[in-house]
Amino acid sequence: MNGKPQIESRATPVPGPARSIILFLCSWGPHAAFQRLQDECAPIPEAVKMVRIPCTGRITKALLFKPFEMGADGVALIGCHEGTCRYGSGTKAARANVRDTCEILDLLGLGATRLRLGLFLPDDSAGLLQFLRQFSDDIQSLDKSPVAPYPLPAVQGDPTPALNQVLREYDVYACQDCGKCSSACPLTLAGKTFSPRSTANALIAGQWDDEGVRRDIWSCLTCGLCSDRCPSAVNFPGFVREVRRILLAHGLGGHEAHGGFFQSLSRTMTSPDLRIHHWSWLPDDIQTDPQSKVLFFGGCAPYFDIFFRTHLGVTTRDILVDSLRLLNFFDIHPALLDAERCCGHDLYWSGDQENFLKLARLNVEAIRASGVEEVIVCCPEGYRTFSHDYPANGVETPFKVTLLMDFLEREIDKGAVGFKRLNRSLTFQDPCRLSRFEKKSALPRKLLGRLDSAGFGEMQERGGGAICCGNTAWTGCDAFSKALQVHRLRQARATGADLLVTACPKCQIHLRCAMQDPFIGESLEMETVDLTTLLARTIQWE
Ligand code: SF4
Ligand code: SF4
Ligand code: SF4
């Protein structure tokens, strides 16, 4: 006896029900412990599939979540104790990532108990075995994961015929080669070697496999500024979306921001049996009514706040609470869909048509079953998706779809309300889905004009001609997206305003991201608030 705990040895693994557990195992300390278990044929639960990793700190939230998208029942992340991590901060990063992912699993209805962090020294094989057996028993005692992986179809062969059809449908041949699109494109202006016109021409010439063309297809922000300027009305964002759909179906995806976390999250929500708790966090003073004929659709803000809290500290969930406060103010106690799923905007614009349609059908079916007559949406992307993209893709919405801003403007216009003094001067970032796609740039300005603020200044580019916040659908974020955000923030500061008003949770996320720059961030810093929040905090009966 050497004083170390003895490991029970068994030649064959323990059989068990068909559960699957992914074990991310740090190559340093705990791997030695695991190796000993293997050498001694210890009874490692059969459900456990080990993946060696360099350090727990390298396993991002996207990687922790990925196995769940693929149908895993449990995930364990095994690393070193604080003070023994070879990279110093790995354990700290692992704790934060596990905590955040657990919260997201809870919101999704999968449950935080499916993910566990374990820390072991190299000689603690017995402790590691005990952990694995306990975790495996705990996972076996849970229902099998309701996530049914929905893989992208793997189309074989040459995409050229499908691409040619899209070129015809979008009448890209009508391009006059005038270059107005390129001279308007914010990515081109941010310095990227990128031109909508040449991308279109390259695809007309059949060069879809060219590395630069493929990169550009996934870089486009689908912001629509080019189409706005195009004398031939070429719908470039729609065309790009369709090209992405075809490339993706052929296994030719692009760069997904944040390790593809948000695409994974949306795809996970396509599983009908998930018991999502979208509204479990709502404050008690918000009044809702399951019998109401009006339903409020919130969107993915609760997930954003958890995901970004360690480095952006955004509070986009407040937009949802403030939207509901405003509805309550006007005596609307709306119904909420506890099983609310992502509207599918990002999957749609990143070319995953199949999963977008699954989300659309699940959302519409749940809303239809609730018997409501009207759905109020606060997010411009959600509004665009419900009011335009669902019907355009054959998913009829047997209810009225209203943008919260439209509802508010109508109610405020009746005249019985006013606004408390707001000693701030404001400027406004137009979300492209609102200003360009829905042609509603006057609407937020009407609402801003009703506030009793210290002033309002327009940025150099505004309304239908405003430049994008730098990223759409979580694809292709790069140095040029960042340059664009820096440019936009400089424009905002140049107005002399001290408060930047946004109207889409993602605008806030993307612009705040650029403010984190360690070198110039301070010179870009600007307090940012959503229009809904400003209205909710200052509105009063007169
Ligand atoms: S603006 Fe329109 S017509 Fe002109 S180059 Fe661009 S796509 Fe072609
Ligand atoms: S949609 Fe926006 S980013 Fe894409 S090419 Fe047009 S202007 Fe450029
Ligand atoms: S701008 Fe920042 S927050 Fe936005 S996608 Fe890129 S890295 Fe993420």
Coordinates of C-alpha atoms and ligand atoms in Angstrom, one line a residue:
M1 CA 0.0 0.0 0.0
N2 CA 1.4 3.4 -0.9
G3 CA -1.3 5.3 1.1
K4 CA -3.2 6.4 -2.0
P5 CA -6.8 5.4 -2.4
Q6 CA -7.2 2.1 -4.2
I7 CA -9.1 2.0 -7.5
E8 CA -11.6 -0.7 -8.0
S9 CA -10.5 -2.5 -11.1
R10 CA -12.8 -4.1 -13.6
A11 CA -12.0 -5.3 -17.1
T12 CA -15.3 -4.4 -18.8
P13 CA -17.1 -1.0 -18.7
V14 CA -20.4 -0.7 -16.8
P15 CA -23.3 -1.1 -19.1
G16 CA -26.1 1.4 -18.7
P17 CA -29.0 3.1 -20.4
A18 CA -28.2 5.0 -23.5
R19 CA -27.1 8.4 -22.1
S20 CA -24.1 10.2 -23.5
I21 CA -21.7 12.3 -21.5
I22 CA -18.9 14.4 -23.0
L23 CA -15.9 14.8 -20.8
F24 CA -13.6 17.7 -21.6
L25 CA -10.4 16.7 -19.9
C26 CA -7.4 19.0 -19.3
S27 CA -4.2 17.5 -20.7
W28 CA -2.2 18.5 -17.7
G29 CA -3.1 17.4 -14.1
P30 CA -6.4 15.6 -14.5
H31 CA -5.3 13.6 -17.5
A32 CA -2.7 11.8 -15.5
A33 CA -5.4 10.8 -13.1
F34 CA -7.7 9.6 -16.0
Q35 CA -4.8 7.8 -17.6
R36 CA -4.3 5.8 -14.4
L37 CA -8.0 4.9 -14.4
Q38 CA -7.7 3.6 -17.9
D39 CA -4.4 1.7 -17.2
E40 CA -6.1 0.0 -14.3
C41 CA -9.2 -0.8 -16.2
A42 CA -11.2 1.1 -13.6
P43 CA -15.0 1.1 -14.1
I44 CA -15.3 4.4 -15.9
P45 CA -19.0 4.8 -16.8
E46 CA -19.6 3.7 -20.4
A47 CA -21.6 6.8 -21.2
V48 CA -18.5 9.0 -20.8
K49 CA -16.7 10.0 -24.0
M50 CA -13.4 11.7 -23.3
V51 CA -12.1 14.7 -25.3
R52 CA -8.6 15.9 -24.4
I53 CA -8.2 19.6 -24.2
P54 CA -5.2 21.9 -23.6
C55 CA -6.8 23.8 -20.7
T56 CA -10.2 24.2 -19.2
G57 CA -9.9 28.0 -19.9
R58 CA -9.8 27.3 -23.6
I59 CA -13.2 25.7 -23.6
T60 CA -15.5 28.6 -24.5
K61 CA -19.2 28.8 -23.8
A62 CA -19.7 27.8 -27.5
L63 CA -17.6 24.6 -27.0
L64 CA -19.3 23.8 -23.7
F65 CA -22.7 24.2 -25.4
K66 CA -21.9 22.4 -28.7
P67 CA -22.4 18.8 -27.3
F68 CA -25.9 19.8 -26.1
E69 CA -26.8 21.0 -29.6
M70 CA -25.6 17.6 -30.8
G71 CA -27.9 15.8 -28.3
A72 CA -25.5 15.0 -25.4
D73 CA -27.2 14.3 -22.1
G74 CA -24.4 15.8 -19.9
V75 CA -21.1 17.6 -20.2
A76 CA -18.3 17.6 -17.6
L77 CA -15.3 19.9 -17.7
I78 CA -12.4 18.6 -15.8
G79 CA -9.4 20.8 -15.0
C80 CA -6.8 21.8 -12.4
H81 CA -7.4 23.6 -9.1
E82 CA -6.6 27.3 -8.8
G83 CA -2.8 27.6 -8.3
T84 CA -2.1 24.4 -10.3
C85 CA -3.5 25.5 -13.7
R86 CA -0.5 25.6 -16.1
Y87 CA -1.9 28.7 -17.8
G88 CA -2.7 30.5 -14.6
S89 CA -6.2 31.8 -15.3
G90 CA -7.7 28.7 -16.9
T91 CA -9.7 27.6 -13.8
K92 CA -11.1 31.1 -13.3
A93 CA -12.3 31.2 -16.9
A94 CA -13.7 27.7 -16.6
R95 CA -15.7 28.7 -13.6
A96 CA -17.2 31.7 -15.3
N97 CA -18.0 29.8 -18.5
V98 CA -19.6 26.9 -16.7
R99 CA -21.7 29.3 -14.5
D100 CA -22.9 31.2 -17.6
T101 CA -23.6 28.1 -19.7
C102 CA -25.5 26.5 -16.7
E103 CA -27.7 29.6 -16.6
I104 CA -28.4 29.4 -20.3
L105 CA -29.2 25.6 -20.0
D106 CA -31.7 26.5 -17.3
L107 CA -33.4 29.2 -19.4
L108 CA -33.5 26.7 -22.3
G109 CA -35.2 24.1 -20.0
L110 CA -32.4 21.6 -20.3
G111 CA -31.3 22.2 -16.7
A112 CA -28.0 23.4 -15.2
T113 CA -27.4 19.9 -13.6
R114 CA -26.4 18.6 -17.0
L115 CA -23.1 20.5 -16.9
R116 CA -20.5 20.1 -14.2
L117 CA -17.0 21.4 -13.4
G118 CA -14.5 19.1 -11.6
L119 CA -11.0 20.0 -10.5
F120 CA -8.5 17.3 -9.8
L121 CA -4.8 16.9 -9.0
P122 CA -2.8 14.3 -11.1
D123 CA -2.7 11.8 -8.2
D124 CA -6.4 12.0 -7.4
S125 CA -7.6 9.1 -9.7
A126 CA -10.0 7.9 -7.0
G127 CA -11.6 11.3 -6.6
L128 CA -11.9 11.6 -10.4
L129 CA -13.5 8.2 -10.6
Q130 CA -16.0 9.0 -7.9
F131 CA -16.9 12.3 -9.6
L132 CA -17.4 10.5 -13.0
R133 CA -19.6 7.8 -11.4
Q134 CA -21.6 10.3 -9.4
F135 CA -22.1 12.6 -12.4
S136 CA -23.0 9.6 -14.6
D137 CA -25.6 8.4 -12.0
D138 CA -27.0 11.9 -11.8
I139 CA -27.4 12.1 -15.6
Q140 CA -28.9 8.6 -15.8
S141 CA -31.5 9.8 -13.3
L142 CA -32.5 12.6 -15.6
D143 CA -34.7 12.2 -18.7
K144 CA -32.8 11.8 -21.9
S145 CA -32.0 15.1 -23.5
P146 CA -35.0 16.4 -25.5
V147 CA -32.6 17.9 -28.1
A148 CA -33.0 16.1 -31.4
P149 CA -30.0 17.2 -33.5
Y150 CA -31.1 18.6 -36.7
P151 CA -28.1 18.4 -39.0
L152 CA -27.8 20.6 -42.0
P153 CA -28.5 18.7 -45.2
A154 CA -25.4 17.5 -46.9
V155 CA -26.0 18.2 -50.6
Q156 CA -23.4 16.6 -52.9
G157 CA -22.2 17.9 -56.2
D158 CA -21.8 21.2 -58.0
P159 CA -23.7 24.2 -56.5
T160 CA -23.4 26.1 -59.9
P161 CA -27.0 25.3 -61.1
A162 CA -28.5 26.4 -57.8
L163 CA -26.4 29.6 -57.8
N164 CA -27.4 30.4 -61.4
Q165 CA -31.0 30.1 -60.4
V166 CA -30.5 32.5 -57.5
L167 CA -28.7 34.9 -59.9
R168 CA -31.8 34.8 -62.1
E169 CA -34.3 35.1 -59.3
Y170 CA -32.6 38.1 -57.9
D171 CA -32.0 39.6 -61.3
V172 CA -28.4 40.2 -60.5
Y173 CA -27.7 40.3 -64.3
A174 CA -29.4 43.7 -64.3
C175 CA -26.3 45.1 -62.7
Q176 CA -25.0 48.1 -64.7
D177 CA -21.5 48.0 -63.1
C178 CA -21.9 51.5 -62.0
G179 CA -20.2 50.9 -58.6
K180 CA -22.7 52.9 -56.5
C181 CA -23.1 49.9 -54.2
S182 CA -19.3 49.6 -53.5
S183 CA -19.1 53.3 -52.9
A184 CA -21.9 53.0 -50.3
C185 CA -20.9 49.8 -48.7
P186 CA -19.7 50.4 -45.1
L187 CA -17.4 47.4 -45.2
T188 CA -15.6 48.8 -48.3
L189 CA -15.5 52.2 -46.6
A190 CA -14.0 50.6 -43.5
G191 CA -11.0 49.6 -45.7
K192 CA -11.9 46.0 -46.5
T193 CA -11.0 44.6 -49.9
F194 CA -14.7 44.0 -50.6
S195 CA -17.1 45.0 -53.3
P196 CA -20.7 43.9 -53.7
R197 CA -20.4 44.6 -57.5
S198 CA -17.3 42.4 -58.0
T199 CA -18.7 39.6 -55.7
A200 CA -21.9 39.6 -57.9
N201 CA -19.8 39.6 -61.1
A202 CA -17.6 36.8 -59.8
L203 CA -20.6 34.7 -59.1
I204 CA -22.0 35.5 -62.6
A205 CA -18.7 34.2 -63.9
G206 CA -19.1 31.0 -61.9
Q207 CA -16.3 31.7 -59.5
W208 CA -18.1 30.6 -56.4
D209 CA -15.2 28.5 -55.3
D210 CA -12.8 31.4 -55.3
E211 CA -11.5 31.9 -51.7
G212 CA -12.1 35.7 -51.8
V213 CA -15.6 35.3 -53.1
R214 CA -16.5 32.8 -50.5
R215 CA -15.0 35.0 -47.8
D216 CA -17.0 38.0 -49.0
I217 CA -20.2 36.2 -49.1
W218 CA -19.9 35.5 -45.4
S219 CA -18.5 39.0 -44.6
C220 CA -21.4 41.0 -46.0
L221 CA -23.5 42.6 -43.2
T222 CA -26.7 42.2 -45.2
C223 CA -27.3 45.8 -44.1
G224 CA -28.9 46.8 -47.5
L225 CA -27.2 50.1 -48.0
C226 CA -26.0 49.0 -51.4
S227 CA -29.5 48.1 -52.6
D228 CA -30.7 51.4 -51.4
R229 CA -28.3 53.1 -53.8
C230 CA -28.6 50.6 -56.7
P231 CA -30.2 52.1 -59.9
S232 CA -31.1 48.5 -60.9
A233 CA -32.6 47.7 -57.5
V234 CA -30.5 44.6 -57.1
N235 CA -31.5 43.1 -53.7
F236 CA -27.9 42.2 -52.6
P237 CA -28.7 41.2 -49.0
G238 CA -31.4 38.8 -50.2
F239 CA -29.1 37.4 -52.9
V240 CA -26.2 37.0 -50.4
R241 CA -28.6 35.2 -48.0
E242 CA -29.6 32.7 -50.8
V243 CA -26.0 32.1 -51.8
R244 CA -25.2 31.4 -48.2
R245 CA -28.1 28.9 -48.1
I246 CA -26.6 27.0 -51.1
L247 CA -23.0 27.1 -49.9
L248 CA -24.0 26.0 -46.4
A249 CA -26.0 23.1 -47.8
H250 CA -22.8 22.0 -49.6
G251 CA -20.9 22.1 -46.4
L252 CA -19.2 25.5 -47.2
G253 CA -20.1 27.6 -44.2
G254 CA -18.5 30.8 -43.2
H255 CA -16.9 32.2 -40.1
E256 CA -19.4 32.3 -37.2
A257 CA -18.8 34.9 -34.5
H258 CA -18.4 33.7 -30.9
G259 CA -17.5 30.2 -32.0
G260 CA -21.0 29.7 -33.4
F261 CA -22.6 29.9 -30.0
F262 CA -25.7 31.8 -31.1
Q263 CA -26.3 29.5 -34.2
S264 CA -26.0 26.5 -31.8
L265 CA -28.5 28.1 -29.4
S266 CA -31.0 28.8 -32.2
R267 CA -30.6 25.3 -33.6
T268 CA -31.1 23.7 -30.2
M269 CA -34.4 25.6 -29.9
T270 CA -35.7 23.7 -32.9
S271 CA -36.3 20.7 -30.7
P272 CA -40.1 20.6 -30.1
D273 CA -39.8 18.8 -26.7
L274 CA -37.6 21.4 -25.0
R275 CA -39.3 22.8 -21.9
I276 CA -38.0 26.4 -22.4
H277 CA -38.5 28.8 -19.4
H278 CA -38.1 32.0 -21.4
W279 CA -39.6 34.3 -18.8
S280 CA -38.6 32.6 -15.5
W281 CA -36.6 35.7 -14.5
L282 CA -39.3 38.3 -14.9
P283 CA -39.7 40.8 -12.0
D284 CA -42.9 40.3 -9.9
D285 CA -44.3 43.7 -10.5
I286 CA -44.9 43.1 -14.2
Q287 CA -48.5 42.3 -14.9
T288 CA -49.3 39.6 -17.5
D289 CA -52.5 37.7 -18.3
P290 CA -52.5 34.3 -20.0
Q291 CA -56.0 35.0 -21.2
S292 CA -55.0 38.3 -23.0
K293 CA -55.7 38.5 -26.7
V294 CA -52.4 40.4 -27.0
L295 CA -49.1 38.5 -26.7
F296 CA -45.7 40.1 -26.2
F297 CA -42.8 38.4 -28.0
G298 CA -39.5 39.3 -26.4
G299 CA -36.6 37.7 -28.3
C300 CA -33.2 36.5 -27.3
A301 CA -32.0 39.3 -25.0
P302 CA -32.0 37.2 -21.8
Y303 CA -29.4 34.9 -23.4
F304 CA -27.3 37.8 -24.7
D305 CA -27.0 39.3 -21.2
I306 CA -25.7 36.0 -19.7
F307 CA -23.4 35.3 -22.6
F308 CA -21.8 38.8 -22.7
R309 CA -21.8 39.7 -19.0
T310 CA -18.1 39.0 -18.3
H311 CA -16.7 41.3 -20.9
L312 CA -19.5 43.7 -22.1
G313 CA -21.8 44.0 -19.1
V314 CA -24.8 44.6 -21.3
T315 CA -28.3 44.6 -19.8
T316 CA -30.5 44.1 -22.9
R317 CA -33.0 42.1 -20.8
D318 CA -34.1 45.5 -19.5
I319 CA -35.5 46.2 -22.9
L320 CA -38.0 43.4 -22.4
V321 CA -38.9 44.5 -18.9
D322 CA -39.3 48.1 -19.9
S323 CA -41.4 47.1 -22.9
L324 CA -43.7 45.3 -20.6
R325 CA -43.8 48.2 -18.1
L326 CA -44.8 50.5 -21.0
L327 CA -47.6 48.0 -22.0
N328 CA -48.7 47.9 -18.4
F329 CA -48.7 51.7 -18.3
F330 CA -51.2 51.6 -21.1
D331 CA -53.3 49.0 -19.4
I332 CA -52.1 46.1 -21.6
H333 CA -51.4 43.0 -19.5
P334 CA -50.1 40.8 -22.3
A335 CA -49.8 37.0 -22.5
L336 CA -46.3 35.6 -22.6
L337 CA -45.2 32.4 -24.2
D338 CA -43.1 30.6 -21.7
A339 CA -41.9 28.3 -24.5
E340 CA -40.8 31.3 -26.6
R341 CA -38.1 30.4 -29.1
C342 CA -35.6 32.4 -31.1
C343 CA -37.5 34.0 -34.0
G344 CA -34.9 32.6 -36.4
H345 CA -33.6 35.9 -37.8
D346 CA -29.9 34.9 -37.5
L347 CA -30.3 31.4 -38.9
Y348 CA -32.2 32.8 -41.8
W349 CA -29.6 35.4 -42.6
S350 CA -26.8 32.9 -42.1
G351 CA -28.3 30.6 -44.7
D352 CA -29.7 27.9 -42.4
Q353 CA -33.2 27.9 -44.0
E354 CA -34.2 24.4 -42.7
N355 CA -33.7 25.3 -39.1
F356 CA -35.1 28.8 -39.6
L357 CA -38.4 27.2 -40.9
K358 CA -38.5 24.9 -37.9
L359 CA -38.3 27.8 -35.5
A360 CA -40.9 29.8 -37.5
R361 CA -43.4 26.9 -37.5
L362 CA -42.9 26.1 -33.8
N363 CA -43.3 29.8 -32.8
V364 CA -46.3 30.3 -35.0
E365 CA -48.0 27.1 -33.9
A366 CA -47.5 28.0 -30.2
I367 CA -48.9 31.5 -30.7
R368 CA -51.8 30.2 -32.7
A369 CA -52.6 27.6 -30.0
S370 CA -52.6 30.4 -27.4
G371 CA -55.5 32.0 -29.2
V372 CA -54.1 35.5 -29.3
E373 CA -55.1 38.0 -32.0
E374 CA -52.1 40.3 -31.9
V375 CA -48.4 39.9 -31.2
I376 CA -46.3 42.9 -30.1
V377 CA -42.6 42.6 -30.9
C378 CA -40.0 45.0 -29.4
C379 CA -37.0 44.0 -31.4
P380 CA -36.6 45.2 -35.0
E381 CA -35.1 42.0 -36.2
G382 CA -37.9 40.0 -34.6
Y383 CA -40.5 42.3 -36.1
R384 CA -39.0 42.0 -39.6
T385 CA -38.9 38.3 -39.2
F386 CA -42.5 37.8 -38.0
S387 CA -44.1 40.4 -40.3
H388 CA -42.1 39.7 -43.5
D389 CA -39.8 36.7 -43.5
Y390 CA -42.3 34.2 -42.0
P391 CA -45.0 34.8 -44.6
A392 CA -42.4 35.2 -47.4
N393 CA -41.3 31.7 -46.6
G394 CA -44.7 30.2 -46.5
V395 CA -45.3 30.4 -42.7
E396 CA -48.6 32.3 -42.4
T397 CA -49.1 34.3 -39.2
P398 CA -52.9 34.2 -38.3
F399 CA -52.5 37.2 -36.0
K400 CA -51.6 40.8 -36.3
V401 CA -47.9 41.7 -35.8
T402 CA -47.2 45.1 -34.3
L403 CA -43.9 46.8 -33.6
L404 CA -43.9 48.1 -30.0
M405 CA -42.8 51.5 -31.2
D406 CA -45.8 51.8 -33.5
F407 CA -48.1 50.9 -30.6
L408 CA -46.4 53.4 -28.3
E409 CA -46.5 56.2 -30.8
R410 CA -50.2 55.6 -31.3
E411 CA -50.9 55.6 -27.6
I412 CA -48.8 58.7 -26.8
D413 CA -50.3 60.6 -29.7
K414 CA -53.7 60.3 -28.0
G415 CA -52.4 63.1 -25.8
A416 CA -52.8 62.1 -22.1
V417 CA -49.1 61.5 -21.4
G418 CA -46.0 63.6 -21.0
F419 CA -42.4 62.9 -20.1
K420 CA -40.2 63.9 -17.2
R421 CA -37.3 66.2 -17.8
L422 CA -34.2 64.3 -19.1
N423 CA -31.1 66.4 -18.8
R424 CA -29.2 64.5 -21.5
S425 CA -28.5 65.3 -25.1
L426 CA -29.2 62.4 -27.4
T427 CA -28.2 60.8 -30.7
F428 CA -29.6 57.8 -32.3
Q429 CA -28.2 54.6 -34.0
D430 CA -30.6 53.3 -36.6
P431 CA -31.0 49.5 -36.7
C432 CA -30.9 48.5 -40.4
R433 CA -33.9 46.1 -40.1
L434 CA -36.0 49.1 -38.9
S435 CA -34.8 52.0 -40.9
R436 CA -33.9 50.4 -44.3
F437 CA -35.8 47.2 -44.4
E438 CA -39.0 48.4 -42.8
K439 CA -38.6 52.1 -43.9
K440 CA -39.5 53.2 -40.4
S441 CA -36.7 55.7 -39.6
A442 CA -39.2 58.5 -38.8
L443 CA -40.8 56.5 -36.1
P444 CA -38.0 56.4 -33.4
R445 CA -37.4 60.1 -34.2
K446 CA -41.0 60.9 -33.5
L447 CA -40.7 59.2 -30.1
L448 CA -37.4 60.8 -29.4
G449 CA -39.0 64.2 -30.2
R450 CA -41.6 63.6 -27.6
L451 CA -39.0 63.3 -24.8
D452 CA -38.2 66.4 -22.7
S453 CA -34.5 66.0 -23.4
A454 CA -31.6 68.6 -23.5
G455 CA -31.4 68.1 -27.3
F456 CA -31.0 65.7 -30.1
G457 CA -28.2 65.6 -32.7
E458 CA -28.2 63.5 -35.8
M459 CA -25.1 61.5 -36.9
Q460 CA -23.5 62.2 -40.2
E461 CA -25.3 59.1 -41.7
R462 CA -28.7 58.6 -40.4
G463 CA -32.2 57.1 -41.1
G464 CA -32.4 55.1 -44.3
G465 CA -28.8 55.9 -45.1
A466 CA -27.3 55.1 -41.6
I467 CA -24.4 52.7 -41.4
C468 CA -24.7 49.4 -39.7
C469 CA -23.5 48.7 -36.1
G470 CA -20.9 46.3 -37.6
N471 CA -22.3 42.8 -37.5
T472 CA -25.4 40.9 -38.5
A473 CA -26.5 37.3 -37.8
W474 CA -23.3 36.6 -35.9
T475 CA -21.3 35.9 -39.0
G476 CA -18.1 37.3 -40.3
C477 CA -17.1 39.6 -37.4
D478 CA -13.6 40.8 -38.1
A479 CA -11.2 43.8 -37.9
F480 CA -13.3 45.7 -40.4
S481 CA -16.5 45.2 -38.4
K482 CA -14.6 46.7 -35.5
A483 CA -13.3 49.6 -37.7
L484 CA -16.9 50.3 -38.7
Q485 CA -18.0 50.4 -35.1
V486 CA -15.2 52.7 -34.2
H487 CA -16.2 55.0 -37.1
R488 CA -19.8 54.9 -36.0
L489 CA -19.0 55.8 -32.3
R490 CA -16.8 58.7 -33.5
Q491 CA -19.8 59.9 -35.5
A492 CA -22.0 59.6 -32.4
R493 CA -19.5 61.5 -30.2
A494 CA -19.1 64.2 -32.9
T495 CA -22.8 65.1 -32.5
G496 CA -21.9 66.5 -29.0
A497 CA -24.6 64.1 -27.5
D498 CA -23.9 62.5 -24.1
L499 CA -26.3 59.6 -24.6
L500 CA -26.4 57.2 -27.5
V501 CA -29.9 55.8 -28.0
T502 CA -30.2 52.4 -29.7
A503 CA -33.3 50.5 -30.7
C504 CA -32.0 46.9 -31.2
P505 CA -30.3 44.8 -28.5
K506 CA -27.6 43.8 -31.0
C507 CA -26.7 47.4 -31.8
Q508 CA -26.0 48.0 -28.2
I509 CA -23.9 44.8 -27.9
H510 CA -21.8 45.5 -31.0
L511 CA -21.2 49.2 -30.2
R512 CA -20.3 48.4 -26.6
C513 CA -17.9 45.7 -27.9
A514 CA -15.8 48.4 -29.7
M515 CA -15.8 50.5 -26.6
Q516 CA -13.8 47.7 -24.8
D517 CA -10.7 48.4 -27.0
P518 CA -7.7 48.6 -24.6
F519 CA -6.1 51.4 -26.6
I520 CA -8.8 53.7 -27.9
G521 CA -11.8 52.4 -26.0
E522 CA -11.8 55.4 -23.6
S523 CA -12.0 57.8 -26.4
L524 CA -15.1 56.0 -27.8
E525 CA -16.9 55.5 -24.5
M526 CA -20.4 56.7 -24.6
E527 CA -23.4 55.8 -22.4
T528 CA -25.8 53.7 -24.4
V529 CA -29.4 53.1 -23.7
D530 CA -32.3 51.6 -25.6
L531 CA -35.2 53.8 -26.7
T532 CA -37.7 51.6 -24.9
T533 CA -35.9 52.1 -21.6
L534 CA -35.7 55.9 -22.0
L535 CA -39.5 56.0 -22.7
A536 CA -40.3 53.7 -19.8
R537 CA -38.2 55.7 -17.3
T538 CA -39.6 59.1 -18.2
I539 CA -43.2 58.6 -19.3
Q540 CA -46.0 59.9 -17.0
W541 CA -49.7 60.6 -17.0
E542 CA -50.5 64.3 -17.4
Ligands
SF4_1 S1 -25.2 49.7 -57.6 FE1 -26.4 48.1 -58.6 S2 -26.1 48.5 -60.7 FE2 -24.5 49.6 -59.7 S3 -22.8 48.2 -59.6 FE3 -23.9 47.9 -57.7 S4 -25.3 46.2 -58.1 FE4 -24.6 47.0 -60.1
SF4_2 S1 -25.5 44.6 -47.7 FE1 -24.3 46.1 -46.6 S2 -22.3 45.1 -46.2 FE2 -23.4 43.8 -47.7 S3 -22.5 44.6 -49.6 FE3 -24.4 45.7 -49.2 S4 -23.7 47.6 -48.2 FE4 -22.0 46.1 -48.1
SF4_3 S1 -18.6 43.1 -32.6 FE1 -17.9 42.2 -30.7 S2 -19.8 41.5 -29.8 FE2 -20.2 41.9 -31.9 S3 -20.0 40.0 -33.0 FE3 -18.1 41.0 -33.1 S4 -16.9 40.3 -31.4 FE4 -19.0 39.8 -31.0

